Structure formats: C-alpha cells, structure tokens
Short mmCIF file of N, CA and C in Angstrom, two decimals:
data_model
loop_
_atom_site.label_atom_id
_atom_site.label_comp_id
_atom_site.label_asym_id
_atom_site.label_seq_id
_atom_site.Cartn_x
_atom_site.Cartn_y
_atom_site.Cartn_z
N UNK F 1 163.52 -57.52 107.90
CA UNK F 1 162.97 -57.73 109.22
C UNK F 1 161.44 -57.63 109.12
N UNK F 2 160.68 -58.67 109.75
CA UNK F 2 159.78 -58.87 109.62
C UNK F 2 158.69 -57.57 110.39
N UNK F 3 157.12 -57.23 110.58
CA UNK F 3 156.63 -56.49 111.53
C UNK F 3 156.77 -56.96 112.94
N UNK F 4 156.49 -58.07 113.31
CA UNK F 4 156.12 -58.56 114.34
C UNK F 4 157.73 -58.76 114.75
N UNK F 5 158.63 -59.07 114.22
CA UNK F 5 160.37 -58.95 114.72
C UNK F 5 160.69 -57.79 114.95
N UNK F 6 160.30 -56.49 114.01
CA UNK F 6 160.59 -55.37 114.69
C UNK F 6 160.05 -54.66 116.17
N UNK F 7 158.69 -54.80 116.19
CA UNK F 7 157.81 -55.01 116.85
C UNK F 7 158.44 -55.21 118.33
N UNK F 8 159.18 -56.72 118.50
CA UNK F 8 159.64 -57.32 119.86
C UNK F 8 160.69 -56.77 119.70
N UNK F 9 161.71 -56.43 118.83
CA UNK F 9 163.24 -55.19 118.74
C UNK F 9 162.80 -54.30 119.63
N UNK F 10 162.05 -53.49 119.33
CA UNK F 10 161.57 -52.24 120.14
C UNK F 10 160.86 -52.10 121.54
N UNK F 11 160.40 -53.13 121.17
CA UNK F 11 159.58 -53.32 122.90
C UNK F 11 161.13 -54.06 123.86
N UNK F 12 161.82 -54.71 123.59
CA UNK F 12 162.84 -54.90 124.27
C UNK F 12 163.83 -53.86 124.61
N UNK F 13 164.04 -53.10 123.51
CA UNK F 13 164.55 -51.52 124.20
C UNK F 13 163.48 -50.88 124.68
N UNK F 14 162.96 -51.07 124.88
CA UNK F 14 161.93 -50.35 125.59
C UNK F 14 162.31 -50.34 126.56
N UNK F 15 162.03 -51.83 127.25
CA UNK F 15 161.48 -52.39 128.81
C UNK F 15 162.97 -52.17 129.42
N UNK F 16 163.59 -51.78 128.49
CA UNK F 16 165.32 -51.94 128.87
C UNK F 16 165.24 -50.04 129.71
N UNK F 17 164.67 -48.79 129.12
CA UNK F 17 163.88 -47.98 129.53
C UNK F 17 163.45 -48.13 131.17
N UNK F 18 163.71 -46.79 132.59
CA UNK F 18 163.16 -47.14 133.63
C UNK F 18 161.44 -47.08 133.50
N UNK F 19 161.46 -46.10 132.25
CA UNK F 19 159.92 -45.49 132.76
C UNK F 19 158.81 -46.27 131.84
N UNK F 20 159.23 -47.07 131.24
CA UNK F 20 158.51 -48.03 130.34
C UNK F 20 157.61 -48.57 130.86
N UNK F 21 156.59 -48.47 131.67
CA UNK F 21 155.35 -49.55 131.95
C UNK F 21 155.22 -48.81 133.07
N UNK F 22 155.36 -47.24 133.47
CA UNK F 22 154.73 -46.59 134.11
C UNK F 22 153.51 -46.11 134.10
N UNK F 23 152.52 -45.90 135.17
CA UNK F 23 151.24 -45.65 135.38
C UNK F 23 150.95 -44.70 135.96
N UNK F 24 149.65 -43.88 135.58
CA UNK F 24 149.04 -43.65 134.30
C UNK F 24 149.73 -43.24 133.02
N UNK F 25 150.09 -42.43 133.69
CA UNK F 25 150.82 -41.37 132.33
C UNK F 25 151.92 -42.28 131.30
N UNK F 26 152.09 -42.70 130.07
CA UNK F 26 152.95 -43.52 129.48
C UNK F 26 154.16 -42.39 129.21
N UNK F 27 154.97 -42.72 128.69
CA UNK F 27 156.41 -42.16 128.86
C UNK F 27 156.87 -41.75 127.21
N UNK F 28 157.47 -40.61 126.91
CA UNK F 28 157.47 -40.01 125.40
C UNK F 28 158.78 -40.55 125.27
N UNK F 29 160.05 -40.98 126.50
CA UNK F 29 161.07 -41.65 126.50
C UNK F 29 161.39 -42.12 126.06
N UNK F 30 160.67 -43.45 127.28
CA UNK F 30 160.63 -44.60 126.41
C UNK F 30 160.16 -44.91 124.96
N UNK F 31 159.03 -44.55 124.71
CA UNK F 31 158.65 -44.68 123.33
C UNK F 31 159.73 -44.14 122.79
N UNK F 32 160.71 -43.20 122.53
CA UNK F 32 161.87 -42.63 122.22
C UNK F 32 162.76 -44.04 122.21
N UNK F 33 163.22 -44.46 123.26
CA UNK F 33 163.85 -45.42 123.28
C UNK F 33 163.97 -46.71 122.67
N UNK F 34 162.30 -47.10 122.68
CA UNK F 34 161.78 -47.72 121.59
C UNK F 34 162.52 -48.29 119.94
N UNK F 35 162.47 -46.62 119.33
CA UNK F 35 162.69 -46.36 118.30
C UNK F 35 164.03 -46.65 117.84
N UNK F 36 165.20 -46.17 118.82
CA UNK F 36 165.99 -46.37 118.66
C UNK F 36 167.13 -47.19 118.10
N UNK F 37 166.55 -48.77 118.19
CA UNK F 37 167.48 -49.55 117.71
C UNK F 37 166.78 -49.58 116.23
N UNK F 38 165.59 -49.21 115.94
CA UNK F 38 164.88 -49.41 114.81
C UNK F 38 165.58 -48.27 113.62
N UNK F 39 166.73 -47.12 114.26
CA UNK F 39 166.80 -46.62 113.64
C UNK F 39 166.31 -45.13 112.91
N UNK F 40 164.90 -45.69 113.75
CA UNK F 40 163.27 -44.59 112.98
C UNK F 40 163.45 -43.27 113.14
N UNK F 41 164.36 -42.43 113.84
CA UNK F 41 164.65 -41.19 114.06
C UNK F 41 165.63 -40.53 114.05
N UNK F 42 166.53 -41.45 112.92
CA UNK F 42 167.93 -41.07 112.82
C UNK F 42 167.76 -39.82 111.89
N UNK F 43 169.38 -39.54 111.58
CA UNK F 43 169.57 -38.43 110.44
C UNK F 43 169.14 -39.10 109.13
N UNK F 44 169.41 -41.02 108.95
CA UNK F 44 169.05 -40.97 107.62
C UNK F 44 167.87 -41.32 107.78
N UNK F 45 166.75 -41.67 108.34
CA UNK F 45 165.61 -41.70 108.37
C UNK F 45 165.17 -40.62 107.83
N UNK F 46 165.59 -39.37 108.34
CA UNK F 46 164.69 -38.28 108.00
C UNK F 46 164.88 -37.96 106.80
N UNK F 47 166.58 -38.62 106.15
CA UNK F 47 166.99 -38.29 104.66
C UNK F 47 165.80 -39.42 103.67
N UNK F 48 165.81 -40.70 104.07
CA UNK F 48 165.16 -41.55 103.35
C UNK F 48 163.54 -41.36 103.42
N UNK F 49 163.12 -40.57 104.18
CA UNK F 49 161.69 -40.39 104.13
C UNK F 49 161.24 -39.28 103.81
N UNK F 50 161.85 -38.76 103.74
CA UNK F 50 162.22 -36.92 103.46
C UNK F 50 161.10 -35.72 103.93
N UNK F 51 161.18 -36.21 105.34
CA UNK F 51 160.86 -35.62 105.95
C UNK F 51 161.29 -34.32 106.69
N UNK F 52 160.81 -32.91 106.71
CA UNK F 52 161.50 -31.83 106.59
C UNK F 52 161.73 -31.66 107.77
N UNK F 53 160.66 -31.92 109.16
CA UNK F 53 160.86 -31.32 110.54
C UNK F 53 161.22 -32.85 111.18
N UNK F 54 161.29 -32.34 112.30
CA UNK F 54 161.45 -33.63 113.25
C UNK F 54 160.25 -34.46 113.39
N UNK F 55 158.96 -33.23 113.51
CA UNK F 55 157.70 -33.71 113.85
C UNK F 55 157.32 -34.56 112.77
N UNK F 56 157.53 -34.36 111.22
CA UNK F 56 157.42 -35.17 110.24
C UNK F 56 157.42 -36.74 110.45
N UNK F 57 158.68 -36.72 111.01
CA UNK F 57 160.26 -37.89 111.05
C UNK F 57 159.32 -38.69 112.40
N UNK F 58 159.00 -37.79 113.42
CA UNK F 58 157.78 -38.37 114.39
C UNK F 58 156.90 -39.25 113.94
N UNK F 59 156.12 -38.58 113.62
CA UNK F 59 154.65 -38.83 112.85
C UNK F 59 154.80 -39.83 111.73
N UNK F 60 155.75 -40.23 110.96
CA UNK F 60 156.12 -41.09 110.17
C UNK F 60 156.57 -42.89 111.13
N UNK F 61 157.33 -42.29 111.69
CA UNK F 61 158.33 -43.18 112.56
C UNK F 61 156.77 -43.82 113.45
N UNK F 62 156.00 -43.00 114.57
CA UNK F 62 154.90 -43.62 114.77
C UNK F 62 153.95 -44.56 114.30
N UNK F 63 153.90 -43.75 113.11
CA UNK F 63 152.64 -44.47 112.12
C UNK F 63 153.20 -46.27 112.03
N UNK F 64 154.33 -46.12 111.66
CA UNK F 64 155.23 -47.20 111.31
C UNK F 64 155.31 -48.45 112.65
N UNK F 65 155.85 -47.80 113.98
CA UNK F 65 155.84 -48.41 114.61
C UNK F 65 154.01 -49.32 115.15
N UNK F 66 153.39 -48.05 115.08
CA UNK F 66 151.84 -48.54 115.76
C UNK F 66 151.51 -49.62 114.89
N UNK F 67 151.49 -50.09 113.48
CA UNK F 67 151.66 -50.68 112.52
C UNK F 67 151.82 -52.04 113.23
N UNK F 68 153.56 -52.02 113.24
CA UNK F 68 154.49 -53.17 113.62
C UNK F 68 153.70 -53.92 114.74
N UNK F 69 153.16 -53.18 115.56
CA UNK F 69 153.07 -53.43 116.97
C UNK F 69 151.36 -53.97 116.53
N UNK F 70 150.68 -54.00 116.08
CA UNK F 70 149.16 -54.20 115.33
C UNK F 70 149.67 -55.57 114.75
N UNK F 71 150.86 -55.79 113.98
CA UNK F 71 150.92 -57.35 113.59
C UNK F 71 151.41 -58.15 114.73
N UNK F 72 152.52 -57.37 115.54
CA UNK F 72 152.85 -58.65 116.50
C UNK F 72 151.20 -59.01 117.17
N UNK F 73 150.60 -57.60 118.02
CA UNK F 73 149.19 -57.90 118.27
C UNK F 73 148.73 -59.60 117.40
N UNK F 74 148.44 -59.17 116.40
CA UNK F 74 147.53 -60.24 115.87
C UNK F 74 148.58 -61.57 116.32
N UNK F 75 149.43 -61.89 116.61
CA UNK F 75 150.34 -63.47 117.03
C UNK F 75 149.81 -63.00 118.05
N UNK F 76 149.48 -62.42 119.06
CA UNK F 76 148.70 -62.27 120.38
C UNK F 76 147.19 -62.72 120.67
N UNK F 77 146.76 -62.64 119.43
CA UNK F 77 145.36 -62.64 119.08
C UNK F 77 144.68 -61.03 119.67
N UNK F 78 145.49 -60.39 119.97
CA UNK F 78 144.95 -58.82 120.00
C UNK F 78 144.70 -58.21 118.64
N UNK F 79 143.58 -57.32 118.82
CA UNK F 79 143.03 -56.82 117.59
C UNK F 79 143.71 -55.17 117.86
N UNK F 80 143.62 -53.94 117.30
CA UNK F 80 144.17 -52.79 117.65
C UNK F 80 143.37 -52.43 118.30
N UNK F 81 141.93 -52.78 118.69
CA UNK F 81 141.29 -52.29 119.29
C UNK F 81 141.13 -53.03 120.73
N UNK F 82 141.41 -54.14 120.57
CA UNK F 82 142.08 -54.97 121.86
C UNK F 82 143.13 -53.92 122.67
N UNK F 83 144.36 -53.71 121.92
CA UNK F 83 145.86 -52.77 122.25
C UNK F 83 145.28 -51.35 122.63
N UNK F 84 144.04 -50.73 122.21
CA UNK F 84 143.38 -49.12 122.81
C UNK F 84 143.09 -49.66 123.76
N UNK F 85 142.52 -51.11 124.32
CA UNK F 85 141.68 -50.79 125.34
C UNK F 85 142.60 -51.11 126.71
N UNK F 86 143.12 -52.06 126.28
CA UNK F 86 144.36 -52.24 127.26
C UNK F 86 145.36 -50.63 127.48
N UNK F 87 145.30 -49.53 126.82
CA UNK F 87 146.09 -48.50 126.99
C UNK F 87 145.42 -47.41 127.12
N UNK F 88 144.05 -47.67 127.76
CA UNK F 88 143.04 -46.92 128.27
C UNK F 88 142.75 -47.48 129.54
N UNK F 89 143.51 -48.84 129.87
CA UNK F 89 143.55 -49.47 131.11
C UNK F 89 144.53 -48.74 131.83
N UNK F 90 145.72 -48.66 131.19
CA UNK F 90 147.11 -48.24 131.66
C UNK F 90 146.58 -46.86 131.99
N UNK F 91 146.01 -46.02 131.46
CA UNK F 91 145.54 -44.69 131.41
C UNK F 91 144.96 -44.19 132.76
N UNK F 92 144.05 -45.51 133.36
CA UNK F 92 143.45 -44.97 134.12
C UNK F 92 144.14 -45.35 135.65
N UNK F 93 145.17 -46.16 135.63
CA UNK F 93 145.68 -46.43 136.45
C UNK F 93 145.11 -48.06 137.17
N UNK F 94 144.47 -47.91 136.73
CA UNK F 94 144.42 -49.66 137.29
C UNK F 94 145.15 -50.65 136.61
N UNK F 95 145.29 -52.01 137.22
CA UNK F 95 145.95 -53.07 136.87
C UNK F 95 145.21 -53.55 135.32
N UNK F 96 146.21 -53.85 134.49
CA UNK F 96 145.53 -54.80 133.13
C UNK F 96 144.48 -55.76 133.75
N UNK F 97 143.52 -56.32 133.53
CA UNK F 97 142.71 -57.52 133.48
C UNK F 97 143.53 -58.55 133.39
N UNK F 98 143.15 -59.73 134.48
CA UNK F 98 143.87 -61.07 135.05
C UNK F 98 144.53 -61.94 133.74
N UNK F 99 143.46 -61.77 132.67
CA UNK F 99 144.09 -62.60 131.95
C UNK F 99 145.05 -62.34 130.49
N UNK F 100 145.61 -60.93 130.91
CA UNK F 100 146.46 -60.15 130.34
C UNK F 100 147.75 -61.11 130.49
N UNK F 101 148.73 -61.23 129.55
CA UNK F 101 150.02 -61.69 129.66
C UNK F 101 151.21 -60.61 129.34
N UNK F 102 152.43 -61.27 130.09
CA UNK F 102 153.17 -60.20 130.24
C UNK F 102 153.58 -59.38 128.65
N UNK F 103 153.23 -60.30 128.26
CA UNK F 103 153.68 -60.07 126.57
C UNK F 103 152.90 -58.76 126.24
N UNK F 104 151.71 -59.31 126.02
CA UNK F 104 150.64 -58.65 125.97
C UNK F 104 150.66 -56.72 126.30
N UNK F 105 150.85 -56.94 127.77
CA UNK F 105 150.93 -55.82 128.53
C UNK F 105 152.10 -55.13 128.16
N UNK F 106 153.07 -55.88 127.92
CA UNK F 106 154.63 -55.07 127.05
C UNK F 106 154.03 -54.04 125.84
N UNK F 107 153.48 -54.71 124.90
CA UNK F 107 153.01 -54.76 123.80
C UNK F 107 151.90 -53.19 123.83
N UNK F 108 150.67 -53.32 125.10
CA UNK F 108 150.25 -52.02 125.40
C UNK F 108 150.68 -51.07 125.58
N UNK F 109 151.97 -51.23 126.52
CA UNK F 109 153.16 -50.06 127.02
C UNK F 109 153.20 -49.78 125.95
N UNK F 110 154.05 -50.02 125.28
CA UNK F 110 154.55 -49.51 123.63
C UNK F 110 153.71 -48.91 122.93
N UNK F 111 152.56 -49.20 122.84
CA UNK F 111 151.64 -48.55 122.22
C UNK F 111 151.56 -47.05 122.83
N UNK F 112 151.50 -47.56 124.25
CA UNK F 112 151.01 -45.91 124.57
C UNK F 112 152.26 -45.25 125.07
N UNK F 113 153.38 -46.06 125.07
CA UNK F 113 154.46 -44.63 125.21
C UNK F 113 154.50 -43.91 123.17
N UNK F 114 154.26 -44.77 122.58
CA UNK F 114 154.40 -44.59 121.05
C UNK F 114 153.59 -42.88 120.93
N UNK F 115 152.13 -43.17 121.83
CA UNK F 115 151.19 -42.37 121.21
C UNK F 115 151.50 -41.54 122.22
N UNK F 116 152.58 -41.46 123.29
CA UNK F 116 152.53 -40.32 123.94
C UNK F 116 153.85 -39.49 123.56
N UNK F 117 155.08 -39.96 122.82
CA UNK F 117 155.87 -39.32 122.16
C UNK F 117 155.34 -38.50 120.99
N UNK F 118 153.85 -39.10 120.24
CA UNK F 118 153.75 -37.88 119.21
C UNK F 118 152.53 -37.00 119.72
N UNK F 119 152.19 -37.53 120.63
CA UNK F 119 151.50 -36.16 121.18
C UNK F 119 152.34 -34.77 121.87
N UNK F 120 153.65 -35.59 122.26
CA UNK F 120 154.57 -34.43 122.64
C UNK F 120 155.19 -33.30 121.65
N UNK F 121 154.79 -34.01 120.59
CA UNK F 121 155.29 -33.52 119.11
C UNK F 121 154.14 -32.73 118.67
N UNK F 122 152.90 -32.86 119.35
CA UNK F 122 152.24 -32.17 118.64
C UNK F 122 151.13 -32.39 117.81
N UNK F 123 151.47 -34.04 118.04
CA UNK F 123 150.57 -34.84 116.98
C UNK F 123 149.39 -35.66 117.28
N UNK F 124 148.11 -35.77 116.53
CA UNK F 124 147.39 -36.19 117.04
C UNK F 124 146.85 -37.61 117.17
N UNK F 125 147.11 -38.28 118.27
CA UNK F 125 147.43 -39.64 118.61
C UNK F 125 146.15 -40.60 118.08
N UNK F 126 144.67 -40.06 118.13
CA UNK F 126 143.99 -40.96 117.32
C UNK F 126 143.93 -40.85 115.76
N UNK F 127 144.44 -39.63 115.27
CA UNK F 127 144.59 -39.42 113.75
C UNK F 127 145.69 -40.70 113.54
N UNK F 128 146.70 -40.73 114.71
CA UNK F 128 147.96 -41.89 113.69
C UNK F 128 147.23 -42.79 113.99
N UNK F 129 147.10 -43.43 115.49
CA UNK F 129 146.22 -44.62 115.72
C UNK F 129 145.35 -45.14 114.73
N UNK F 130 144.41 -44.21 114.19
CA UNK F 130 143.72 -44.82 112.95
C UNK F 130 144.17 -44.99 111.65
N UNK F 131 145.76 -44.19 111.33
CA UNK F 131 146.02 -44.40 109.77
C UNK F 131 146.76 -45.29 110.40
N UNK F 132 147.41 -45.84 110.94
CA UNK F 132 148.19 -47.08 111.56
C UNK F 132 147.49 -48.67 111.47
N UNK F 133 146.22 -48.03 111.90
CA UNK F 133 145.18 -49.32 111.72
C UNK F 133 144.59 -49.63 110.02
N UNK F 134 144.91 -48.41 109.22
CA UNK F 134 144.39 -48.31 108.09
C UNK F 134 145.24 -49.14 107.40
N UNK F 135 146.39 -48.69 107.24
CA UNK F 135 147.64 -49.33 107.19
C UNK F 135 147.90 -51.05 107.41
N UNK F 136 147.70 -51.04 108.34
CA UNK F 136 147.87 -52.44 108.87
C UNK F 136 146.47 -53.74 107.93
N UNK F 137 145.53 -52.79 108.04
CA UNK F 137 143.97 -53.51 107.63
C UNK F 137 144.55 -53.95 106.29
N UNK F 138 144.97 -52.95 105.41
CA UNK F 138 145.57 -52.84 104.13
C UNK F 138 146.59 -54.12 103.57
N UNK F 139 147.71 -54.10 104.58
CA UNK F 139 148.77 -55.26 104.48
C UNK F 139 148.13 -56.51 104.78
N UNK F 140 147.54 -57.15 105.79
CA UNK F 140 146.57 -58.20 105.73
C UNK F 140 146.14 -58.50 104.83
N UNK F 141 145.26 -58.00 103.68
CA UNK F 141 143.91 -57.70 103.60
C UNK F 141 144.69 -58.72 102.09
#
C-alpha cells in the first residue's frame, strides 16, 4: 500500500468518526479512529515495532501516519507546512480559506486529530511534526 493510499484509508475512517473536523479543539478519537483500519495500534504493531509502552506504539504509529498524510499532501500540491497552517486555521476556529478543498481540509483534520492523539500521550507534537517532515524530505529526496 502505497503513502498517499494509506493516507485516504485513514482519513476515510476518520470522517466516518462524529468528531472528526471539529472546531477548535481536534479530536485524539478520531485520530484514534484514523489508525485503525491501518492497523498502527494493534497488539502486533507493537510486537513488529517493538515497542515497549503504548506511548512508544503512539509516537511510532504518528510519526508514520504524519508522513503518509505529507505525501498524499504533495498530490494536493500542499507542502507540510501548507498542512500546519491550515491546522492552525482549524485551531483558531475560523473557517479554512475559500480556496481550500474538501480534500484538502479532510487531509488538515487528520493532521491535527493525529497531533492531538500524541499529545494526549504525552508526546510532543512539533518534535513528531518535524521528524515526520524529516522523514518524508528523506523518501522524496
């Protein structure tokens, strides 16, 4: 499975989610929900990555998804820093900018329910945000 196929997997359980594209606050749920068909937080996830806590299995599973969601971005022509700013839109409670598409705006949700499930964990959401982007720069590159 490709990034950008996993990518729309997850954002479709997502939106499937009530609280998925709620405002301001993004949802640790949904992003939960997210994950789900991906697998990313199962028992063997945590066996195949070997990861000891949950928060590990988190923080792994994130990194991974923010990733996925950075390549569909680019078929968007969103950059990751395009996807922060749109989820600093969502943040503040106003509407995305007019020439946002629904895709698009799916695509932000996810991001920031992503980064608000590992902050619930504990984790620090621009530390993954940036090894996510590191990551991603890397596979391109």
């Amino acid at each position: 499975m490709t990034h950008a196929h996993r990518a729309r997997t997850a954002i479709a359980a997502m939106l499937t989610h009530p609280e998925a594209t709620r405002r301001p606050v993004p949802s640790a749920k949904a992003g939960r929900a997210a994950l789900r068909p991906l697998g990313a937080l199962s028992r063997e996830a945590r066996r195949r990555e070997g990861a000891a806590t949950a928060r590990e299995l988190v923080a792994i599973a994130v990194r991974d998804a923010l990733t996925d969601a950075f390549h569909l971005g680019r078929t968007y022509a969103l950059s990751p820093q395009d996807l922060e700013q749109l989820h600093f839109v969502r943040l503040s409670g106003r509407p995305f900018p007019d020439r946002t598409t629904d895709r698009a705006a799916a695509l932000a949700c996810y991001v920031g329910n992503l980064l608000r499930l590992a902050d619930t964990h504990g984790l620090d959401e621009d530390r993954l945000f940036d090894g996510a982007e590191e990551v991603y720069k890397h596979e391109i590159a």
